[in-house]
CSV table of C-alpha atoms and ligand atoms in Angstrom, one decimal:
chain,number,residue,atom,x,y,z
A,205,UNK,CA,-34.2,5.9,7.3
A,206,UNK,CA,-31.0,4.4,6.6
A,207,UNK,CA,-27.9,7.4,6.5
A,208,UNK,CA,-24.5,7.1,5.1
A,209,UNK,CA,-21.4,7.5,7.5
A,210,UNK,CA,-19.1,9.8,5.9
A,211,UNK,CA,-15.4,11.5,6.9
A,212,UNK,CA,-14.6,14.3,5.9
A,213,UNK,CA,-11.3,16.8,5.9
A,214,UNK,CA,-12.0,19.1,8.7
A,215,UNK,CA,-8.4,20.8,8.6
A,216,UNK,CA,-4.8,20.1,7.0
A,217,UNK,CA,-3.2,17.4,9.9
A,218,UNK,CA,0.0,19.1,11.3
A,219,UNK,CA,2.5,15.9,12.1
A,220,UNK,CA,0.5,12.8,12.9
A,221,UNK,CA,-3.0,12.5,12.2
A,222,UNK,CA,-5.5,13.6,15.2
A,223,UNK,CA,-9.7,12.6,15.7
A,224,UNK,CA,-10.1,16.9,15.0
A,225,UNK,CA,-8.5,16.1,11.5
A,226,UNK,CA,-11.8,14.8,10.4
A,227,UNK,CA,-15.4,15.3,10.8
A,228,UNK,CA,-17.3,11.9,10.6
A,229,UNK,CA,-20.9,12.7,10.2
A,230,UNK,CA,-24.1,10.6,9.1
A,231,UNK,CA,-25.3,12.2,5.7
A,232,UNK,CA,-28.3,11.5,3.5
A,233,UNK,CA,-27.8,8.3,1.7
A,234,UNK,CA,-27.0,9.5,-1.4
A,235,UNK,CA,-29.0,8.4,-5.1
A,236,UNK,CA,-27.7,7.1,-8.0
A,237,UNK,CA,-28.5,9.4,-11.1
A,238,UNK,CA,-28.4,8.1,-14.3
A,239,UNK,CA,-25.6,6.3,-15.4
A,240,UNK,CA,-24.5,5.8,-11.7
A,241,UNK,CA,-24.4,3.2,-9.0
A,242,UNK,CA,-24.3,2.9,-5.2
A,243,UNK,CA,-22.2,1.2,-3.6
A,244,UNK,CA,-22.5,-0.3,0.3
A,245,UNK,CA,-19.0,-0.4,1.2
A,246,UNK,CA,-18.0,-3.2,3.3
A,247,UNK,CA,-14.0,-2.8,3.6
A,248,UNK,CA,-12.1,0.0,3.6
A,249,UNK,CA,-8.7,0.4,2.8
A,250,UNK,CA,-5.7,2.0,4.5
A,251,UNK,CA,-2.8,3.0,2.9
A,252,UNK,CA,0.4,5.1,4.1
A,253,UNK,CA,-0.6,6.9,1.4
A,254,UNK,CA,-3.5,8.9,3.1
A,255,UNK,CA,-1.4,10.8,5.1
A,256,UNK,CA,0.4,12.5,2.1
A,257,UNK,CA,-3.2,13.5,0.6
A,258,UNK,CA,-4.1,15.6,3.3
A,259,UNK,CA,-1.2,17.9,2.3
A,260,UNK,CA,-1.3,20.9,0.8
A,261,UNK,CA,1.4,21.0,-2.7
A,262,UNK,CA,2.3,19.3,-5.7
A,263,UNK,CA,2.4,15.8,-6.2
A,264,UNK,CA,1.1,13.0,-8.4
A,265,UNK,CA,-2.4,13.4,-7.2
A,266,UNK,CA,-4.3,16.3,-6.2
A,267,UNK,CA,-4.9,17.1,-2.4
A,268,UNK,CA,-8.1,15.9,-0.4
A,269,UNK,CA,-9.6,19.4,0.0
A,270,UNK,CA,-11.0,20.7,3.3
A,271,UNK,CA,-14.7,19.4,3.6
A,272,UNK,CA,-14.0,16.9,0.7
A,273,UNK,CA,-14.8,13.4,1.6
A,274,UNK,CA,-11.4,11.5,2.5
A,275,UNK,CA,-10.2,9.2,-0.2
A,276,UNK,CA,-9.4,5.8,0.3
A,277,UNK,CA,-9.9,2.4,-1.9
A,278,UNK,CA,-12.8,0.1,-0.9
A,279,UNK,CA,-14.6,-2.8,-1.6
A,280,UNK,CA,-18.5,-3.8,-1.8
A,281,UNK,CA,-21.1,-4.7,-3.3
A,282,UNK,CA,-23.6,-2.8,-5.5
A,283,UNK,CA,-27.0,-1.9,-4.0
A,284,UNK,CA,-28.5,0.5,-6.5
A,285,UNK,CA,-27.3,0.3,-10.3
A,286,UNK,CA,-28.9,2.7,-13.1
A,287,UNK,CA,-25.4,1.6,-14.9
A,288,UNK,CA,-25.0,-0.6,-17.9
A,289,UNK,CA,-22.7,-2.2,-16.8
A,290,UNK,CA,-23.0,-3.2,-13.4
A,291,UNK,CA,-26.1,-4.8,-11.8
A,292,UNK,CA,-27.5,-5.0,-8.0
A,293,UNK,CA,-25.3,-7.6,-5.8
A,294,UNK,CA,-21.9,-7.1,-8.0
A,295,UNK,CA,-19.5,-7.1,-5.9
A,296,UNK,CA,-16.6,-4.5,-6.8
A,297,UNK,CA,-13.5,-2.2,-5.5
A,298,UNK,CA,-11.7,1.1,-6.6
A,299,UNK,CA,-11.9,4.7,-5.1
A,300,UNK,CA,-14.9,5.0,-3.2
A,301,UNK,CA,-13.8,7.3,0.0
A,302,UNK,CA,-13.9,6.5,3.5
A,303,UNK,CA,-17.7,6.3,3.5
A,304,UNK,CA,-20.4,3.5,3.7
A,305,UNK,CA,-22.0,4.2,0.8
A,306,UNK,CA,-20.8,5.6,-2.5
A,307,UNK,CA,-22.3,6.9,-5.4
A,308,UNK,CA,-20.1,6.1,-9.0
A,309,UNK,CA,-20.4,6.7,-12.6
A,310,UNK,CA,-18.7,3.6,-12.5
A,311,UNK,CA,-15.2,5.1,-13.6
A,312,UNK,CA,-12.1,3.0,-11.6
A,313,UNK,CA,-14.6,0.6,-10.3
A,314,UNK,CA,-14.0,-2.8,-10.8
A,315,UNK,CA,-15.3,-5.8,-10.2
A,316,UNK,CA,-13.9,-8.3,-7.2
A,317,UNK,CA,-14.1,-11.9,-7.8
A,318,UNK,CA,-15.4,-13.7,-5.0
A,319,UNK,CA,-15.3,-16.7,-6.1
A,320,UNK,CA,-11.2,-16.2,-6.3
A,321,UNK,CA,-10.7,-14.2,-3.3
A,322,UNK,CA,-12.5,-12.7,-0.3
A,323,UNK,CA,-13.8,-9.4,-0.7
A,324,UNK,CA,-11.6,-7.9,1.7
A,325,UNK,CA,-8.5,-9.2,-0.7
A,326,UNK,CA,-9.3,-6.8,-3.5
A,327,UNK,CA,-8.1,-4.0,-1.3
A,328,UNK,CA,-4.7,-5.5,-0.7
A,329,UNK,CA,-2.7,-8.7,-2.5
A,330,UNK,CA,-5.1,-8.5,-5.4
A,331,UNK,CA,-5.7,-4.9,-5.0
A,332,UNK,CA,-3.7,-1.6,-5.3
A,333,UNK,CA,-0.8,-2.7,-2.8
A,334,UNK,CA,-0.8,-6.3,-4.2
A,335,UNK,CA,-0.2,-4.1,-8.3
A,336,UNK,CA,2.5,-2.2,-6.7
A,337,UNK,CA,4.8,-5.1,-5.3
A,338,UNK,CA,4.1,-6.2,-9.3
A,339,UNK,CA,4.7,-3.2,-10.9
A,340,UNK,CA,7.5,-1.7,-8.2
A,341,UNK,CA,9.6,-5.3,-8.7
A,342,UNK,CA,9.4,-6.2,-12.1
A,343,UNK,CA,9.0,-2.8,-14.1
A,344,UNK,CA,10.8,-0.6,-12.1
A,345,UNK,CA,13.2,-2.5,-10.6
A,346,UNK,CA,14.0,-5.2,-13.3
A,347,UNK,CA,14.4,-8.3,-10.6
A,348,UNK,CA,15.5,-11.2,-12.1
A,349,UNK,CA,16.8,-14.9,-11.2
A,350,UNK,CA,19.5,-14.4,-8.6
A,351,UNK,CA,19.2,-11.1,-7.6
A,352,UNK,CA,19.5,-10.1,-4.0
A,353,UNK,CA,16.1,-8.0,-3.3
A,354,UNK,CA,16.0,-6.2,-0.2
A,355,UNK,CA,12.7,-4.8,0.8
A,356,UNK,CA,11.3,-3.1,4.2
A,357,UNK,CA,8.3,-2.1,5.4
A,358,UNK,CA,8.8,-6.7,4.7
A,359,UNK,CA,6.2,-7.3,6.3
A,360,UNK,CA,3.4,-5.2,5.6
A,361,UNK,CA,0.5,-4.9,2.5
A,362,UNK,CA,3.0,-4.3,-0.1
A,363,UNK,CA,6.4,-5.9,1.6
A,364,UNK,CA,4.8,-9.3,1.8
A,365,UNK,CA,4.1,-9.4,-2.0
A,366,UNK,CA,7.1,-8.0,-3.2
A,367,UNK,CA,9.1,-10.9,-1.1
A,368,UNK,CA,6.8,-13.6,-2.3
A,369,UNK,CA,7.5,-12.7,-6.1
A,370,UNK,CA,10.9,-11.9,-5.2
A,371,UNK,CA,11.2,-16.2,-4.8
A,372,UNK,CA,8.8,-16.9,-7.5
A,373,UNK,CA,11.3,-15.5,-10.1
A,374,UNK,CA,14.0,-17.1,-8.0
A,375,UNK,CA,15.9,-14.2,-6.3
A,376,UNK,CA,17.3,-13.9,-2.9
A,377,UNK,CA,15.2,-12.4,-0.5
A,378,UNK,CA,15.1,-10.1,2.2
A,379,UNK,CA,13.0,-8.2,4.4
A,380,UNK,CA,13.9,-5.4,6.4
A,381,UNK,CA,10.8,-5.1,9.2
A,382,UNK,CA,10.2,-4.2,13.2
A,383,UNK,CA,10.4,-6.6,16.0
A,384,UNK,CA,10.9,-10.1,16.2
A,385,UNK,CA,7.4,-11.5,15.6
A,386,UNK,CA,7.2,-9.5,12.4
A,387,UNK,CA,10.5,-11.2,11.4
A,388,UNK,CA,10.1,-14.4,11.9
A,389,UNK,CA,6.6,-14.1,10.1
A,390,UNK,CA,8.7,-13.1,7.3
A,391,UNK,CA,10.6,-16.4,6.8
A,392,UNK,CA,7.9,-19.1,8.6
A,393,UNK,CA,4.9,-17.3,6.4
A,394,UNK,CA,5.9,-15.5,3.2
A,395,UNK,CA,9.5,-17.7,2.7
A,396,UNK,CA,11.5,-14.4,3.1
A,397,UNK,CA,15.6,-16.3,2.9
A,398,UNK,CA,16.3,-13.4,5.6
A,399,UNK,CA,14.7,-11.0,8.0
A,400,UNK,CA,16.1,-8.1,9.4
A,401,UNK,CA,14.7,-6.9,12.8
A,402,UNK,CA,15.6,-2.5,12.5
A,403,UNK,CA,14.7,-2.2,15.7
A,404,UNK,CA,16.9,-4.7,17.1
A,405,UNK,CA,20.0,-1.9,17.0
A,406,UNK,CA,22.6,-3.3,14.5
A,407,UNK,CA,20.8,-2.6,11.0
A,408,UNK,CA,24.2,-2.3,9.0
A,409,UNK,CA,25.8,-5.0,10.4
A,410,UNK,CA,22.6,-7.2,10.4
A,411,UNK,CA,21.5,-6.2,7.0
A,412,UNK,CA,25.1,-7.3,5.6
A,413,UNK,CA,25.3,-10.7,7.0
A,414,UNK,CA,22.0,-11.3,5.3
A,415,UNK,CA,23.2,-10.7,2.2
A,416,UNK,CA,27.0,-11.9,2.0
A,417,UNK,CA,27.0,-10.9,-1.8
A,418,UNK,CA,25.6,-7.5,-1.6
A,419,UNK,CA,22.3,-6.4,-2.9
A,420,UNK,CA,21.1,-6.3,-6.7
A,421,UNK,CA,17.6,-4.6,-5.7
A,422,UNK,CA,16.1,-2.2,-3.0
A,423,UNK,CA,12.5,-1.9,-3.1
A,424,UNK,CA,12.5,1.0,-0.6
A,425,UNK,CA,9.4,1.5,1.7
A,426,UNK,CA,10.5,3.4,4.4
A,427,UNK,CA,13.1,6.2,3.7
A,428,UNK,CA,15.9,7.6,6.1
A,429,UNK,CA,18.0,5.4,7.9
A,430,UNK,CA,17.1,2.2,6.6
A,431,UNK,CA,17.3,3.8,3.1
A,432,UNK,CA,20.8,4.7,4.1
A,433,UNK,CA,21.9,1.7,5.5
A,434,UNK,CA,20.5,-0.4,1.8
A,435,UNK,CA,22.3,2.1,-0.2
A,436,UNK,CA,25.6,1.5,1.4
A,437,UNK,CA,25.4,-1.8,0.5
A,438,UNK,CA,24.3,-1.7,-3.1
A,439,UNK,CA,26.1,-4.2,-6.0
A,440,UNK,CA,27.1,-2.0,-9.2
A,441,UNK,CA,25.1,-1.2,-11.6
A,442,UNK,CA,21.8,-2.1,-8.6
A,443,UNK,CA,18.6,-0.5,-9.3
A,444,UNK,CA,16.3,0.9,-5.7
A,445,UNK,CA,12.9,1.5,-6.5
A,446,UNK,CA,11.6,4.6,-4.7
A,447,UNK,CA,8.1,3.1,-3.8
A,448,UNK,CA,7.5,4.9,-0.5
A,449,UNK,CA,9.3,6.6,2.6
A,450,UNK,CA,6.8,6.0,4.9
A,451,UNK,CA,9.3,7.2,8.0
A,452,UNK,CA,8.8,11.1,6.6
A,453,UNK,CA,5.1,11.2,6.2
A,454,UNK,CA,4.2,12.7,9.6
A,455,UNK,CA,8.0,14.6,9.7
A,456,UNK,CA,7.6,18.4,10.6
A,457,UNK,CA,10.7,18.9,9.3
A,458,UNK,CA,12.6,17.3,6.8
A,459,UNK,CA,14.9,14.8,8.4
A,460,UNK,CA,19.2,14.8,7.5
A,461,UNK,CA,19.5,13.0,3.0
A,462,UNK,CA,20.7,10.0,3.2
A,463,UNK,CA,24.7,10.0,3.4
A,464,UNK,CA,25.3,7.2,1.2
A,465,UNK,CA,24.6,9.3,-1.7
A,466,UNK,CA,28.2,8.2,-3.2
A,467,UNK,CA,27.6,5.0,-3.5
A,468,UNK,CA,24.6,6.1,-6.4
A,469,UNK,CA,27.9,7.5,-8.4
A,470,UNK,CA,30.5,4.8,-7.5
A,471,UNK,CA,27.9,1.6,-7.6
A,472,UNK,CA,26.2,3.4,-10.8
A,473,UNK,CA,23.1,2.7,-9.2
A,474,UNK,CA,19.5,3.1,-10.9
A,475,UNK,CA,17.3,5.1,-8.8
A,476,UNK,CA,13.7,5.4,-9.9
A,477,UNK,CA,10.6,6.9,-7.9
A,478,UNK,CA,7.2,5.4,-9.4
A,479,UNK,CA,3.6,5.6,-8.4
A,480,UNK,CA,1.3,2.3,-9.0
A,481,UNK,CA,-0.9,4.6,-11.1
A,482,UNK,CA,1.2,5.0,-13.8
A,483,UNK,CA,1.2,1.2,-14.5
A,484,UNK,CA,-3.0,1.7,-15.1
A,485,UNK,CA,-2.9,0.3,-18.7
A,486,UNK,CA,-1.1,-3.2,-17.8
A,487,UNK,CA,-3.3,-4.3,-14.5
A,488,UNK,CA,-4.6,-6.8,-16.9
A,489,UNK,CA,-1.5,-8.1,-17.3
A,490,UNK,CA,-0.5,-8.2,-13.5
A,491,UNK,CA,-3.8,-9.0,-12.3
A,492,UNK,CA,-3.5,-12.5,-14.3
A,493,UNK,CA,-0.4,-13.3,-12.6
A,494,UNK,CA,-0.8,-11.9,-9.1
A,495,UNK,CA,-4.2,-14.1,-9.4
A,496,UNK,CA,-3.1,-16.7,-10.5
A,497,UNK,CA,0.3,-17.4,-8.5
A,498,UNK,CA,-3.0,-16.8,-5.6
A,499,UNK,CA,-4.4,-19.4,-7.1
A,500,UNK,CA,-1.8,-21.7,-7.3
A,501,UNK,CA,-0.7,-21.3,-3.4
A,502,UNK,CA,2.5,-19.6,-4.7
A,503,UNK,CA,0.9,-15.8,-2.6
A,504,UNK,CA,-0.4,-15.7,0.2
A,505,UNK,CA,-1.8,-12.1,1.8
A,506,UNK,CA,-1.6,-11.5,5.6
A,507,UNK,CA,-4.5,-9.1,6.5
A,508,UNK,CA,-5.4,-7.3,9.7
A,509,UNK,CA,-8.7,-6.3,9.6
A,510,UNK,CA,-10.5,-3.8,12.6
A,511,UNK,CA,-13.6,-4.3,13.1
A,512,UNK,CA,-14.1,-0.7,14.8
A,513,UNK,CA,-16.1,0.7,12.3
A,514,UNK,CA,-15.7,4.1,9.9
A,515,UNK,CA,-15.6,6.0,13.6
A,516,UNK,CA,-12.2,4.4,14.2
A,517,UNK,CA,-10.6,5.5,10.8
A,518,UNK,CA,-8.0,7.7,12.5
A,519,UNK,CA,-6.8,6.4,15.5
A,520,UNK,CA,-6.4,2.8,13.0
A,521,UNK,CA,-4.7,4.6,10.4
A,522,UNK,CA,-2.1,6.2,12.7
A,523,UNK,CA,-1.4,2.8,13.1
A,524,UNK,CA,0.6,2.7,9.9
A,525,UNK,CA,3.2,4.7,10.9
A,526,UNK,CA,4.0,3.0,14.5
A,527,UNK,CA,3.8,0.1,12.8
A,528,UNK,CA,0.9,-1.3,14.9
A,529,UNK,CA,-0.7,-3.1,11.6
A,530,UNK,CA,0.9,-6.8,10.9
A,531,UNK,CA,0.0,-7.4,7.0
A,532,UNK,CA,-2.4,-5.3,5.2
A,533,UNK,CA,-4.4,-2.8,7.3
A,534,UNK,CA,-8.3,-2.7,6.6
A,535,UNK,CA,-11.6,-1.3,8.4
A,536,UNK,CA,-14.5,-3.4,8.1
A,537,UNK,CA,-17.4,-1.6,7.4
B,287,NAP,N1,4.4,4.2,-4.9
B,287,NAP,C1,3.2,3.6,-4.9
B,287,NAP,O1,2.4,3.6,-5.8
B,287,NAP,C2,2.8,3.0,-3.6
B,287,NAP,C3,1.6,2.3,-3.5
B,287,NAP,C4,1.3,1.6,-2.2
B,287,NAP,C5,2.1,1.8,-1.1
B,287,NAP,N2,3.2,2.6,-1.3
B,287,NAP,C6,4.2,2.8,-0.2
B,287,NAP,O2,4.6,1.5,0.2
B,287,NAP,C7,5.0,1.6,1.6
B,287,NAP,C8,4.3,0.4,2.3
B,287,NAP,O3,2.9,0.6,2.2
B,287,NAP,P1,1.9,-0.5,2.8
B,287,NAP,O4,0.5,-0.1,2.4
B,287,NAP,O5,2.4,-1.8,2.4
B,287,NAP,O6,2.0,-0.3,4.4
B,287,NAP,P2,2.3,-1.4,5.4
B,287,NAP,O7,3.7,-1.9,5.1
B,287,NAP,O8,1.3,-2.4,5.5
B,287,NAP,O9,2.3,-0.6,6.8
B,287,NAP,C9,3.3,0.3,7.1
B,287,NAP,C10,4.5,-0.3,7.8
B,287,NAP,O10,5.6,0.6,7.7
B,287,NAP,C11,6.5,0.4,8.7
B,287,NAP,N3,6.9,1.7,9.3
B,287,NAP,C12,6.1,2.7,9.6
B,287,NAP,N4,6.8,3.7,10.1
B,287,NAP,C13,8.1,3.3,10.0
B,287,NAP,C14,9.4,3.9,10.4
B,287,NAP,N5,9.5,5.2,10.9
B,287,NAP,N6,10.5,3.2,10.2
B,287,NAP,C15,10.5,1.9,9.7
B,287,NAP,N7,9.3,1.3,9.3
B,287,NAP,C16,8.2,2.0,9.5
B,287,NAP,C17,5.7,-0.4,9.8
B,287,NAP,O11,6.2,-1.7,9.8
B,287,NAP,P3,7.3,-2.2,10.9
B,287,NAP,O12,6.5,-2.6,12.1
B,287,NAP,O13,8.1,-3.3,10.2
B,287,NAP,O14,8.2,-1.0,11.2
B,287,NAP,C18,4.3,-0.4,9.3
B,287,NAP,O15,3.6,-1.6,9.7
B,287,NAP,C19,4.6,3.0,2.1
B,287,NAP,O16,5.7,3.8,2.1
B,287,NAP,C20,3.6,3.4,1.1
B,287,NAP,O17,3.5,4.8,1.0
B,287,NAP,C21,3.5,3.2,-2.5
């Protein structure tokens, strides 16, 4: 009898994530009821994101609770449909937990078309990260022609789309990533103008002779130092665009506030936090463009895909945070 591999929440990570976090177990496969469908996942996406919904506290999403099945976004294709609107062989994406099979009343799932991208894709360029870069760049922070758009975490699932639109609309771009293969990936692969390697020890002085006129835009990833080292550099009246701090998300203890903070005063900067989420009535609008610039060979997405299996889901997603994904980190199923 075929059973579904499912992890669950054993207990409330302390710092990074660790295999006793989770209890990965083979359930029942579960049935559609009316109204529902199954889903066979076949990719599974990881997001930075994760790490922050195993916490207890407020945010803009409820916590995964203890024994709940982890959530994640994945892709697949329906097995079992006693739903209107979808029918056997569909293949589709949205919320379906770290799991091989899901059951859905259908709600957030929506379809991926193959016949545009690989399966895999509508987990990250034309998926949740691939709306963020979208949303993060040209709602929040109001790029336009000329700007100079700093962005780190460059390199990875959302970096790489926020660069790439970043020279569609004609600004200056550049990315703020780790190491030098990551770097020069940035301007040989996603025509970054500049790369900025953190690691290499001279962020402030690096950062500013790659952008002689200052920056206009900081689509902010990471957090902490390289937060600090953007801000100091910010053109009046420049808008940062709070989309992640991925260097606190396994922090014990909250590190030192960035000690730029003037500059938000002098510069009379714009400083907006915003979650992808809130953007859910204009995907239409973004999924049109963000498929067709795809389309057109204007994006490209750099994915790294394990093959591992669901067993491996936390030693790969502690990858995120050491930075041991290059482009958008997925489990194959
Ligand atoms: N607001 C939203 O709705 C939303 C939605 C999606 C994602 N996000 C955020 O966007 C950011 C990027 O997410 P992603 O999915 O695109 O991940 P990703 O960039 O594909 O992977 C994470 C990357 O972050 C970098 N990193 C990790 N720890 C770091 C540290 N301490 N210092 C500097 N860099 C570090 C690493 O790259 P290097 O090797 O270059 O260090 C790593 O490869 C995250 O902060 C995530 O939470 C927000």
């Amino acid at each position: 009898m075929t059973t579904n591999k499912v992890v669950r929440l054993a207990q409330r990570p302390r710092g990074p994530v660790k295999p006793e976090d989770f209890d990965i177990r083979d359930e029942d496969l579960p049935e559609p009821g009316d109204g529902e469908i199954r889903v066979k996942s076949s990719y599974i996406s990881l997001d930075p994101a994760m790490r922050g919904w195993m916490n207890e506290g407020k945010s803009y999403v409820p916590p995964v609770g203890i024994g709940e099945v982890m959530r994640g976004f994945a892709a697949g294709h329906v097995e079992a449909s006693r739903h209107p609107d979808f029918k056997e062989g569909d293949t589709v994406t949205g919320l379906l937990g770290v799991q091989e099979y899901a059951v859905s009343d259908g709600k957030g799932v929506s379809r991926a078309d193959t016949s545009l991208a690989p399966l895999q894709t509508w987990v990250g360029g034309l998926g949740m990260p691939g709306l963020t870069a979208y949303f993060g760049l040209l709602k929040v922070a109001e790029a336009r022609e000329g700007d100079t758009v700093v962005v780190s975490a460059a390199s990875g699932a959302v970096g790489q789309v926020v660069g790439q639109i970043g020279n569609i609309i004609g600004c200056r771009t550049v990315g703020i990533a780790g190491g030098p293969e990551k770097c020069d990936a940035l301007k040989t692969e996603f025509g970054f103008d500049a790369a900025v390697d953190y690691k290499a020890g001279n962020l402030f002085s690096d950062l500013k002779a790659a952008c002689p006129d200052g920056i206009d835009v900081d689509f902010e990833n990471v957090g902490g130092d390289i937060f600090d080292a953007v801000l100091g550099q910010m053109n009046p009246f420049g808008r940062v665009a709070v989309c992640g701090l991925i260097s606190m998300y396994n922090a014990t203890e909250l590190p030192p506030g960035p000690k730029n903070m003037r500059n938000i005063l002098v510069m009379r900067l714009r400083v907006q936090g915003f979650i992808v989420f809130d953007f859910i009535k204009h995907y239409g609008e973004a999924m049109q463009a963000l498929g067709g610039w795809y389309k057109d060979g204007k994006l490209k997405f750099k994915e790294d895909i394990r093959e591992g299996g669901i067993e491996t889901f936390p030693a790969v997603l502690s990858e995120l945070y050491t930075g041991g994904n290059f482009g958008k980190l997925i489990l194959k199923v």
